[in-house]
C-alpha cells in the first residue's frame, strides 16, 4: 500500500478512480481498489463520496467537463464572425471527442459504460453544450448574420442533433474512417448555410 | 411437422425465417427451426440459401427494403417543389423507422443484431437511400430551387448524416420522447434552409 502525506482531496480521489477504472474496467473496479491506490482507508474515500455510485458519477462528470472550458472560450469570442465561431466550436467538439476516443480507447469504452449509468450527468453536459451553441447563435442573430425560424435555443438544439455523428460516442468506431473529416465538413457547410440570413 | 403443397420459394423461406427469429431470437434460431416451420427438410432450405449466414443476410435485406419502395415513389415526384419532396421523404423515413421500432420492438431488436452482422447489406441500403436523396437534390438544383457548395451527392450524404438521430436504430429508444417530432422539425427546417438557393 502506497502511503502519501498529501491531503486527500476529492480531485485526488477522482484521479485515482480513473486510474483504477482504466486498470480493472468498470465492472470490477471497487472503492477498496481506489483506497488502496491512494494508500488510505476506504472510509476516507467515503467521507468525500458517500456511495460508490456518487464516486462514479463524479468521475464521469469530470471526464465530460474536461473539454467544456475550451469550448466555452470559443463560444465567447466576439472578434470573429458568428459563422466562424460556430464552425470552430463544432470542429473543436469533434476533435476533442476524436482525441479522447483515439488516445485511450480502453478508457473511452470504460466511460461509455459510465455514461449509460449516469444519464443525469450526461443530460447536464448536453445542456451546457447546447447552451453554448445557443449563445453563439443568439449573437449571430443580434448582429444580423444569422436568421432562425424559431428561437436561437431551438436552432442550437437542431445543430447539436444534426452533428451527432461527429460527437456522440455511439459513432466512435466511425471516427477513424478516412472520409470522416469530409463528411463533417459537408454537414457543417449545410448547417451554416441554413443559419445564414 | 406441418406439411404444405405450396412450392418452396425463397420468399416463403424468408417469411418463415422472420417468424422463427421472432420466436427464438437471433442467438437461438437455426435452419432446422426454419425447415420445421415450413414442413420441409433442412436440405430443401439449403438449396435456396447455401449457408445460415446467407439466409440471415437475405432476411435482413428484405426487412431493410420493406420501406424503400415508398421512399422511392416519393423521391420521384415531379409535381411538387423539391423542398416539399425532401421534407416528405425525410418524414416518411423517420415514420417508417419509428413504426418498425414501435409496432414490434422484439423483432426490431432482433434485426438490430442482424444489422451488426450484415454490414455489407446495411452499406448497400444506405447507398440506396443516399442515392434517392441525391436524385431529389439534383432535381432541386436543376430547377434552381436548391444550391449546393459541392455536388448533390455530397449534400445528400450530409442530409443523411445530419438526420441520423431520426433514422439510425441506435437512437430507437429516443423516438418515443414527446419532443422528438419537434426536434425532427427543427433539424429539417435548418437543412432545407441550408439547401435553398
Short mmCIF file of C-alpha atoms in Angstrom, two decimals:
data_model
loop_
_atom_site.label_atom_id
_atom_site.label_comp_id
_atom_site.label_asym_id
_atom_site.label_seq_id
_atom_site.Cartn_x
_atom_site.Cartn_y
_atom_site.Cartn_z
CA UNK A 1 0.00 0.00 0.00
CA UNK A 2 1.50 3.34 -1.07
CA UNK A 3 1.46 5.97 1.68
CA UNK A 4 1.09 9.66 0.99
CA UNK A 5 1.36 12.79 3.09
CA UNK A 6 -0.64 14.90 0.62
CA UNK A 7 -4.08 15.85 1.92
CA UNK A 8 -6.83 13.63 0.48
CA UNK A 9 -8.88 15.86 -1.81
CA UNK A 10 -11.88 14.98 -3.98
CA UNK A 11 -9.71 15.69 -7.04
CA UNK A 12 -7.02 13.19 -5.92
CA UNK A 13 -9.71 10.56 -5.37
CA UNK A 14 -11.12 11.19 -8.85
CA UNK A 15 -7.66 10.89 -10.47
CA UNK A 16 -7.11 7.59 -8.64
CA UNK A 17 -10.60 6.37 -9.59
CA UNK A 18 -9.90 6.98 -13.28
CA UNK A 19 -6.65 5.04 -12.96
CA UNK A 20 -8.44 2.13 -11.23
CA UNK A 21 -11.21 2.15 -13.87
CA UNK A 22 -8.58 2.08 -16.62
CA UNK A 23 -6.83 -0.87 -14.96
CA UNK A 24 -9.76 -3.02 -13.77
CA UNK A 25 -12.59 -1.94 -16.10
CA UNK A 26 -15.96 -0.56 -15.00
CA UNK A 27 -17.41 -3.92 -13.97
CA UNK A 28 -14.67 -4.85 -11.48
CA UNK A 29 -13.41 -1.53 -10.09
CA UNK A 30 -14.27 -1.08 -6.38
CA UNK A 31 -13.92 1.66 -3.77
CA UNK A 32 -11.40 -0.57 -1.96
CA UNK A 33 -9.22 -0.53 -5.13
CA UNK A 34 -9.39 3.28 -5.15
CA UNK A 35 -8.43 3.50 -1.47
CA UNK A 36 -5.54 1.08 -2.00
CA UNK A 37 -4.32 3.13 -4.97
CA UNK A 38 -4.22 6.20 -2.67
CA UNK A 39 -2.85 4.42 0.39
CA UNK A 40 -5.84 5.39 2.53
CA UNK A 41 -8.74 3.52 4.15
CA UNK A 42 -11.94 3.12 2.17
CA UNK A 43 -13.65 5.09 4.95
CA UNK A 44 -11.57 8.13 3.94
CA UNK A 45 -12.87 7.83 0.38
CA UNK A 46 -16.46 7.54 1.60
CA UNK A 47 -16.04 10.82 3.56
CA UNK A 48 -15.73 12.56 0.17
CA UNK A 49 -18.14 10.41 -1.85
CA UNK A 50 -20.91 8.82 0.18
CA UNK A 51 -21.55 5.93 -2.20
CA UNK A 52 -19.77 4.10 -4.99
CA UNK A 53 -22.46 5.43 -7.35
CA UNK A 54 -21.69 9.03 -6.28
CA UNK A 55 -17.98 8.45 -6.97
CA UNK A 56 -18.70 7.01 -10.42
CA UNK A 57 -21.00 9.93 -11.20
CA UNK A 58 -18.35 12.48 -10.16
CA UNK A 59 -15.62 10.84 -12.23
CA UNK A 60 -17.95 10.79 -15.27
CA UNK A 61 -18.77 14.48 -14.80
CA UNK A 62 -15.06 15.37 -14.54
CA UNK A 63 -14.31 13.48 -17.77
CA UNK A 64 -17.17 15.16 -19.66
CA UNK A 65 -16.21 18.63 -18.42
CA UNK A 66 -12.58 18.28 -19.46
CA UNK A 67 -13.34 19.71 -22.92
CA UNK A 68 -16.07 22.16 -21.88
CA UNK A 69 -13.77 25.04 -20.84
CA UNK A 70 -12.04 25.32 -24.21
CA UNK A 71 -15.41 25.19 -25.98
CA UNK A 72 -16.76 27.92 -23.70
CA UNK A 73 -13.75 30.11 -24.56
CA UNK A 74 -14.51 29.65 -28.28
CA UNK A 75 -18.22 30.37 -27.77
CA UNK A 76 -17.42 33.70 -26.10
CA UNK A 77 -15.21 35.06 -28.91
CA UNK A 78 -16.59 38.40 -30.12
CA UNK A 79 -13.75 39.30 -32.51
CA UNK A 80 -14.79 36.77 -35.20
CA UNK A 81 -17.87 36.39 -37.38
CA UNK A 82 -20.51 34.16 -35.77
CA UNK A 83 -20.26 31.71 -38.67
CA UNK A 84 -16.52 31.31 -37.98
CA UNK A 85 -17.11 30.91 -34.24
CA UNK A 86 -19.76 28.25 -34.86
CA UNK A 87 -17.54 26.30 -37.26
CA UNK A 88 -14.58 26.48 -34.84
CA UNK A 89 -16.79 25.33 -31.97
CA UNK A 90 -18.18 22.33 -33.90
CA UNK A 91 -14.68 21.37 -35.10
CA UNK A 92 -13.26 21.62 -31.59
CA UNK A 93 -16.05 19.45 -30.17
CA UNK A 94 -15.46 16.81 -32.84
CA UNK A 95 -11.66 16.91 -32.47
CA UNK A 96 -11.87 16.69 -28.66
CA UNK A 97 -14.13 13.64 -28.86
CA UNK A 98 -11.96 12.01 -31.54
CA UNK A 99 -8.85 12.64 -29.44
CA UNK A 100 -10.47 11.08 -26.36
CA UNK A 101 -11.58 8.02 -28.33
CA UNK A 102 -8.28 7.64 -30.21
CA UNK A 103 -5.73 8.37 -27.49
CA UNK A 104 -7.03 5.88 -24.95
CA UNK A 105 -9.68 3.56 -26.46
CA UNK A 106 -9.95 1.40 -23.33
CA UNK A 107 -10.66 4.36 -21.08
CA UNK A 108 -13.14 5.64 -23.67
CA UNK A 109 -15.00 2.33 -23.59
CA UNK A 110 -14.99 2.47 -19.81
CA UNK A 111 -16.59 5.90 -19.92
CA UNK A 112 -19.19 4.67 -22.42
CA UNK A 113 -20.36 2.25 -19.70
CA UNK A 114 -20.34 5.03 -17.08
CA UNK A 115 -22.28 7.39 -19.39
CA UNK A 116 -25.08 4.83 -19.66
CA UNK A 117 -25.43 4.61 -15.88
CA UNK A 118 -25.22 8.40 -15.29
CA UNK A 119 -27.87 9.80 -17.60
CA UNK A 120 -28.47 12.87 -15.38
CA UNK A 121 -24.83 13.93 -15.72
CA UNK A 122 -24.99 13.34 -19.49
CA UNK A 123 -28.18 15.46 -19.75
CA UNK A 124 -26.49 18.29 -17.84
CA UNK A 125 -23.43 18.10 -20.08
CA UNK A 126 -25.60 18.24 -23.21
CA UNK A 127 -27.50 21.14 -21.63
CA UNK A 128 -24.19 23.01 -21.16
CA UNK A 129 -23.12 22.38 -24.77
CA UNK A 130 -26.50 23.37 -26.25
CA UNK A 131 -26.36 26.47 -24.01
CA UNK A 132 -23.02 27.46 -25.54
CA UNK A 133 -24.40 26.90 -29.06
CA UNK A 134 -27.46 29.00 -28.17
CA UNK A 135 -25.16 31.88 -27.11
CA UNK A 136 -23.24 31.70 -30.43
CA UNK A 137 -26.45 31.70 -32.49
CA UNK A 138 -28.07 34.42 -30.35
CA UNK A 139 -25.13 36.78 -31.02
CA UNK A 140 -25.22 35.90 -34.73
CA UNK A 141 -28.93 36.83 -34.87
CA UNK A 142 -28.30 40.09 -32.96
CA UNK A 143 -25.55 41.02 -35.41
CA UNK A 144 -27.81 40.25 -38.38
CA UNK A 145 -25.55 37.42 -39.54
CA UNK A 146 -27.94 34.57 -38.74
CA UNK A 147 -31.71 34.20 -39.05
CA UNK A 148 -33.66 31.44 -37.29
CA UNK A 149 -37.30 30.45 -37.89
CA UNK A 150 -37.87 29.80 -34.15
CA UNK A 151 -35.67 30.77 -31.17
CA UNK A 152 -31.84 30.53 -31.05
CA UNK A 153 -32.30 27.72 -28.46
CA UNK A 154 -34.36 25.61 -30.90
CA UNK A 155 -31.80 26.19 -33.67
CA UNK A 156 -28.97 25.30 -31.26
CA UNK A 157 -30.64 22.01 -30.36
CA UNK A 158 -31.08 21.29 -34.09
CA UNK A 159 -27.38 21.99 -34.78
CA UNK A 160 -26.40 19.71 -31.88
CA UNK A 161 -28.71 16.91 -33.07
CA UNK A 162 -27.62 17.27 -36.70
CA UNK A 163 -23.95 16.86 -35.77
CA UNK A 164 -24.46 13.81 -33.53
CA UNK A 165 -22.49 11.61 -35.90
CA UNK A 166 -19.44 13.72 -35.01
CA UNK A 167 -19.75 13.88 -31.23
CA UNK A 168 -21.98 11.08 -29.98
CA UNK A 169 -19.79 8.23 -28.58
CA UNK A 170 -22.07 5.64 -30.27
CA UNK A 171 -20.33 6.65 -33.53
CA UNK A 172 -16.76 6.48 -32.16
CA UNK A 173 -15.91 3.46 -34.34
CA UNK A 174 -16.55 5.56 -37.48
CA UNK A 175 -14.26 8.45 -36.46
CA UNK A 176 -11.18 6.64 -37.77
CA UNK A 177 -12.63 6.41 -41.33
CA UNK A 178 -10.58 8.49 -43.80
CA UNK A 179 -13.74 10.16 -45.15
CA UNK A 180 -14.99 11.38 -41.77
CA UNK A 181 -13.48 14.89 -41.96
CA UNK A 182 -15.04 15.49 -45.38
CA UNK A 183 -18.36 14.16 -44.06
CA UNK A 184 -18.11 16.57 -41.14
CA UNK A 185 -17.24 19.46 -43.43
CA UNK A 186 -20.27 18.80 -45.64
CA UNK A 187 -22.66 18.76 -42.66
CA UNK A 188 -21.08 21.93 -41.19
CA UNK A 189 -21.40 23.72 -44.58
CA UNK A 190 -25.06 22.77 -44.85
CA UNK A 191 -25.91 23.86 -41.30
CA UNK A 192 -24.04 27.17 -41.56
CA UNK A 193 -25.81 27.87 -44.83
CA UNK A 194 -29.10 27.08 -43.12
CA UNK A 195 -28.43 29.66 -40.40
CA UNK A 196 -27.31 32.42 -42.76
CA UNK A 197 -29.56 35.41 -43.03
CA UNK B 1 -44.32 -31.15 -38.71
CA UNK B 2 -46.75 -29.13 -40.86
CA UNK B 3 -46.93 -30.34 -44.47
CA UNK B 4 -47.53 -27.99 -47.36
CA UNK B 5 -48.18 -28.46 -51.06
CA UNK B 6 -47.16 -24.89 -51.95
CA UNK B 7 -43.88 -24.73 -53.86
CA UNK B 8 -40.97 -23.78 -51.64
CA UNK B 9 -39.86 -20.30 -52.75
CA UNK B 10 -37.13 -18.07 -51.37
CA UNK B 11 -39.86 -15.64 -50.24
CA UNK B 12 -41.67 -18.36 -48.24
CA UNK B 13 -38.38 -19.32 -46.57
CA UNK B 14 -37.73 -15.68 -45.65
CA UNK B 15 -41.22 -15.24 -44.17
CA UNK B 16 -40.69 -18.40 -42.09
CA UNK B 17 -37.20 -17.25 -41.05
CA UNK B 18 -38.58 -13.96 -39.74
CA UNK B 19 -41.22 -15.87 -37.77
CA UNK B 20 -38.56 -18.20 -36.30
CA UNK B 21 -36.31 -15.22 -35.43
CA UNK B 22 -39.23 -13.51 -33.72
CA UNK B 23 -39.98 -16.64 -31.69
CA UNK B 24 -36.48 -17.91 -30.79
CA UNK B 25 -34.38 -14.73 -31.01
CA UNK B 26 -31.29 -14.26 -33.20
CA UNK B 27 -28.95 -16.28 -30.94
CA UNK B 28 -31.01 -19.50 -30.95
CA UNK B 29 -32.77 -19.57 -34.33
CA UNK B 30 -31.49 -22.37 -36.59
CA UNK B 31 -32.04 -23.53 -40.16
CA UNK B 32 -33.66 -26.67 -38.73
CA UNK B 33 -36.25 -24.46 -36.98
CA UNK B 34 -36.97 -22.74 -40.30
CA UNK B 35 -37.37 -26.09 -42.11
CA UNK B 36 -39.66 -27.37 -39.34
CA UNK B 37 -41.78 -24.20 -39.57
CA UNK B 38 -42.23 -24.89 -43.31
CA UNK B 39 -42.67 -28.65 -43.02
CA UNK B 40 -39.68 -29.36 -45.28
CA UNK B 41 -36.21 -30.87 -44.82
CA UNK B 42 -33.35 -28.55 -43.96
CA UNK B 43 -31.74 -29.69 -47.23
CA UNK B 44 -34.59 -28.00 -49.12
CA UNK B 45 -33.83 -24.72 -47.34
CA UNK B 46 -30.12 -25.05 -48.15
CA UNK B 47 -31.00 -25.44 -51.86
CA UNK B 48 -32.23 -21.80 -51.75
CA UNK B 49 -29.71 -20.39 -49.24
CA UNK B 50 -26.37 -22.17 -49.21
CA UNK B 51 -25.46 -21.18 -45.65
CA UNK B 52 -27.16 -19.99 -42.50
CA UNK B 53 -25.25 -16.71 -42.92
CA UNK B 54 -26.67 -16.26 -46.45
CA UNK B 55 -30.20 -16.82 -45.11
CA UNK B 56 -29.71 -14.27 -42.31
CA UNK B 57 -28.30 -11.79 -44.81
CA UNK B 58 -31.28 -12.21 -47.14
CA UNK B 59 -33.84 -11.78 -44.35
CA UNK B 60 -32.05 -8.61 -43.22
CA UNK B 61 -32.07 -7.22 -46.76
CA UNK B 62 -35.78 -7.95 -47.13
CA UNK B 63 -36.55 -6.15 -43.86
CA UNK B 64 -34.49 -3.10 -44.83
CA UNK B 65 -36.04 -2.90 -48.29
CA UNK B 66 -39.59 -3.03 -46.98
CA UNK B 67 -39.74 0.77 -46.70
CA UNK B 68 -37.52 1.59 -49.70
CA UNK B 69 -40.25 1.35 -52.37
CA UNK B 70 -42.48 4.00 -50.80
CA UNK B 71 -39.47 6.28 -50.34
CA UNK B 72 -38.50 5.78 -53.99
CA UNK B 73 -42.04 6.76 -55.05
CA UNK B 74 -41.74 9.98 -53.03
CA UNK B 75 -38.26 10.73 -54.43
CA UNK B 76 -39.58 10.50 -57.99
CA UNK B 77 -42.43 13.03 -57.55
CA UNK B 78 -42.06 15.83 -60.09
CA UNK B 79 -45.35 17.63 -59.35
CA UNK B 80 -44.14 19.13 -56.04
CA UNK B 81 -41.39 21.61 -55.15
CA UNK B 82 -38.12 19.87 -54.34
CA UNK B 83 -38.20 21.30 -50.79
CA UNK B 84 -41.59 19.65 -50.25
CA UNK B 85 -40.40 16.34 -51.71
CA UNK B 86 -37.30 16.37 -49.48
CA UNK B 87 -39.32 17.10 -46.36
CA UNK B 88 -41.85 14.38 -47.22
CA UNK B 89 -39.04 11.90 -47.87
CA UNK B 90 -37.29 12.63 -44.55
CA UNK B 91 -40.60 12.42 -42.65
CA UNK B 92 -41.51 9.13 -44.31
CA UNK B 93 -38.11 7.63 -43.48
CA UNK B 94 -38.46 8.70 -39.84
CA UNK B 95 -42.08 7.50 -39.56
CA UNK B 96 -41.26 4.15 -41.19
CA UNK B 97 -38.39 3.54 -38.74
CA UNK B 98 -40.49 4.66 -35.77
CA UNK B 99 -43.32 2.36 -36.87
CA UNK B 100 -40.95 -0.61 -37.18
CA UNK B 101 -39.44 0.06 -33.75
CA UNK B 102 -42.80 0.72 -32.08
CA UNK B 103 -45.03 -1.93 -33.65
CA UNK B 104 -42.85 -4.93 -32.86
CA UNK B 105 -39.98 -3.98 -30.50
CA UNK B 106 -38.75 -7.58 -30.13
CA UNK B 107 -38.43 -8.08 -33.88
CA UNK B 108 -36.73 -4.68 -34.10
CA UNK B 109 -34.15 -5.75 -31.52
CA UNK B 110 -33.65 -8.98 -33.43
CA UNK B 111 -32.92 -7.02 -36.58
CA UNK B 112 -30.52 -4.75 -34.68
CA UNK B 113 -28.42 -7.88 -34.02
CA UNK B 114 -28.69 -8.96 -37.68
CA UNK B 115 -27.73 -5.46 -38.90
CA UNK B 116 -24.48 -5.65 -36.92
CA UNK B 117 -23.51 -8.95 -38.57
CA UNK B 118 -24.51 -7.89 -42.11
CA UNK B 119 -22.63 -4.63 -42.62
CA UNK B 120 -22.45 -5.09 -46.41
CA UNK B 121 -26.26 -5.20 -46.67
CA UNK B 122 -26.51 -2.15 -44.41
CA UNK B 123 -24.00 -0.25 -46.57
CA UNK B 124 -26.00 -1.11 -49.69
CA UNK B 125 -29.23 0.03 -48.05
CA UNK B 126 -27.63 3.34 -47.03
CA UNK B 127 -26.27 3.67 -50.56
CA UNK B 128 -29.81 3.24 -51.94
CA UNK B 129 -31.23 5.86 -49.56
CA UNK B 130 -28.43 8.38 -50.21
CA UNK B 131 -28.96 7.73 -53.95
CA UNK B 132 -32.65 8.70 -53.61
CA UNK B 133 -31.68 11.84 -51.69
CA UNK B 134 -29.13 12.68 -54.38
CA UNK B 135 -31.86 12.45 -57.04
CA UNK B 136 -34.13 14.81 -55.07
CA UNK B 137 -31.35 17.37 -54.56
CA UNK B 138 -30.14 17.04 -58.16
CA UNK B 139 -33.60 17.96 -59.47
CA UNK B 140 -33.83 20.83 -56.99
CA UNK B 141 -30.53 22.23 -58.28
CA UNK B 142 -31.62 21.81 -61.92
CA UNK B 143 -34.83 23.70 -61.20
CA UNK B 144 -32.91 26.49 -59.46
CA UNK B 145 -34.59 25.77 -56.12
CA UNK B 146 -31.50 24.42 -54.36
CA UNK B 147 -27.84 25.41 -54.44
CA UNK B 148 -25.07 23.15 -53.11
CA UNK B 149 -21.42 24.11 -52.49
CA UNK B 150 -20.18 20.73 -53.77
CA UNK B 151 -22.10 18.01 -55.68
CA UNK B 152 -25.69 16.87 -55.00
CA UNK B 153 -24.21 13.54 -53.82
CA UNK B 154 -22.10 15.25 -51.14
CA UNK B 155 -25.09 17.31 -49.99
CA UNK B 156 -27.24 14.15 -49.93
CA UNK B 157 -24.74 12.36 -47.71
CA UNK B 158 -24.69 15.41 -45.41
CA UNK B 159 -28.50 15.43 -45.17
CA UNK B 160 -28.47 11.71 -44.40
CA UNK B 161 -25.77 12.09 -41.73
CA UNK B 162 -27.43 15.15 -40.20
CA UNK B 163 -30.74 13.30 -39.74
CA UNK B 164 -29.20 10.15 -38.19
CA UNK B 165 -30.92 10.82 -34.88
CA UNK B 166 -34.23 10.22 -36.71
CA UNK B 167 -33.42 7.06 -38.65
CA UNK B 168 -30.41 5.29 -37.11
CA UNK B 169 -31.64 2.34 -34.98
CA UNK B 170 -29.10 3.25 -32.26
CA UNK B 171 -31.48 6.11 -31.36
CA UNK B 172 -34.67 3.99 -31.34
CA UNK B 173 -35.08 4.41 -27.56
CA UNK B 174 -35.44 8.20 -28.03
CA UNK B 175 -38.16 8.00 -30.69
CA UNK B 176 -40.88 7.65 -28.05
CA UNK B 177 -39.96 11.00 -26.40
CA UNK B 178 -42.77 13.55 -26.78
CA UNK B 179 -40.31 16.20 -28.04
CA UNK B 180 -38.91 14.07 -30.87
CA UNK B 181 -41.22 15.38 -33.62
CA UNK B 182 -40.34 18.99 -32.78
CA UNK B 183 -36.65 18.06 -32.71
CA UNK B 184 -37.04 16.47 -36.14
CA UNK B 185 -38.90 19.50 -37.47
CA UNK B 186 -36.16 21.88 -36.30
CA UNK B 187 -33.42 19.82 -37.99
CA UNK B 188 -35.46 19.52 -41.21
CA UNK B 189 -36.08 23.32 -41.25
CA UNK B 190 -32.38 24.02 -40.82
CA UNK B 191 -31.30 21.59 -43.55
CA UNK B 192 -33.91 22.79 -46.04
CA UNK B 193 -32.87 26.36 -45.39
CA UNK B 194 -29.26 25.32 -45.96
CA UNK B 195 -30.12 23.88 -49.39
CA UNK B 196 -32.19 26.86 -50.53
CA UNK B 197 -30.77 28.92 -53.31
#
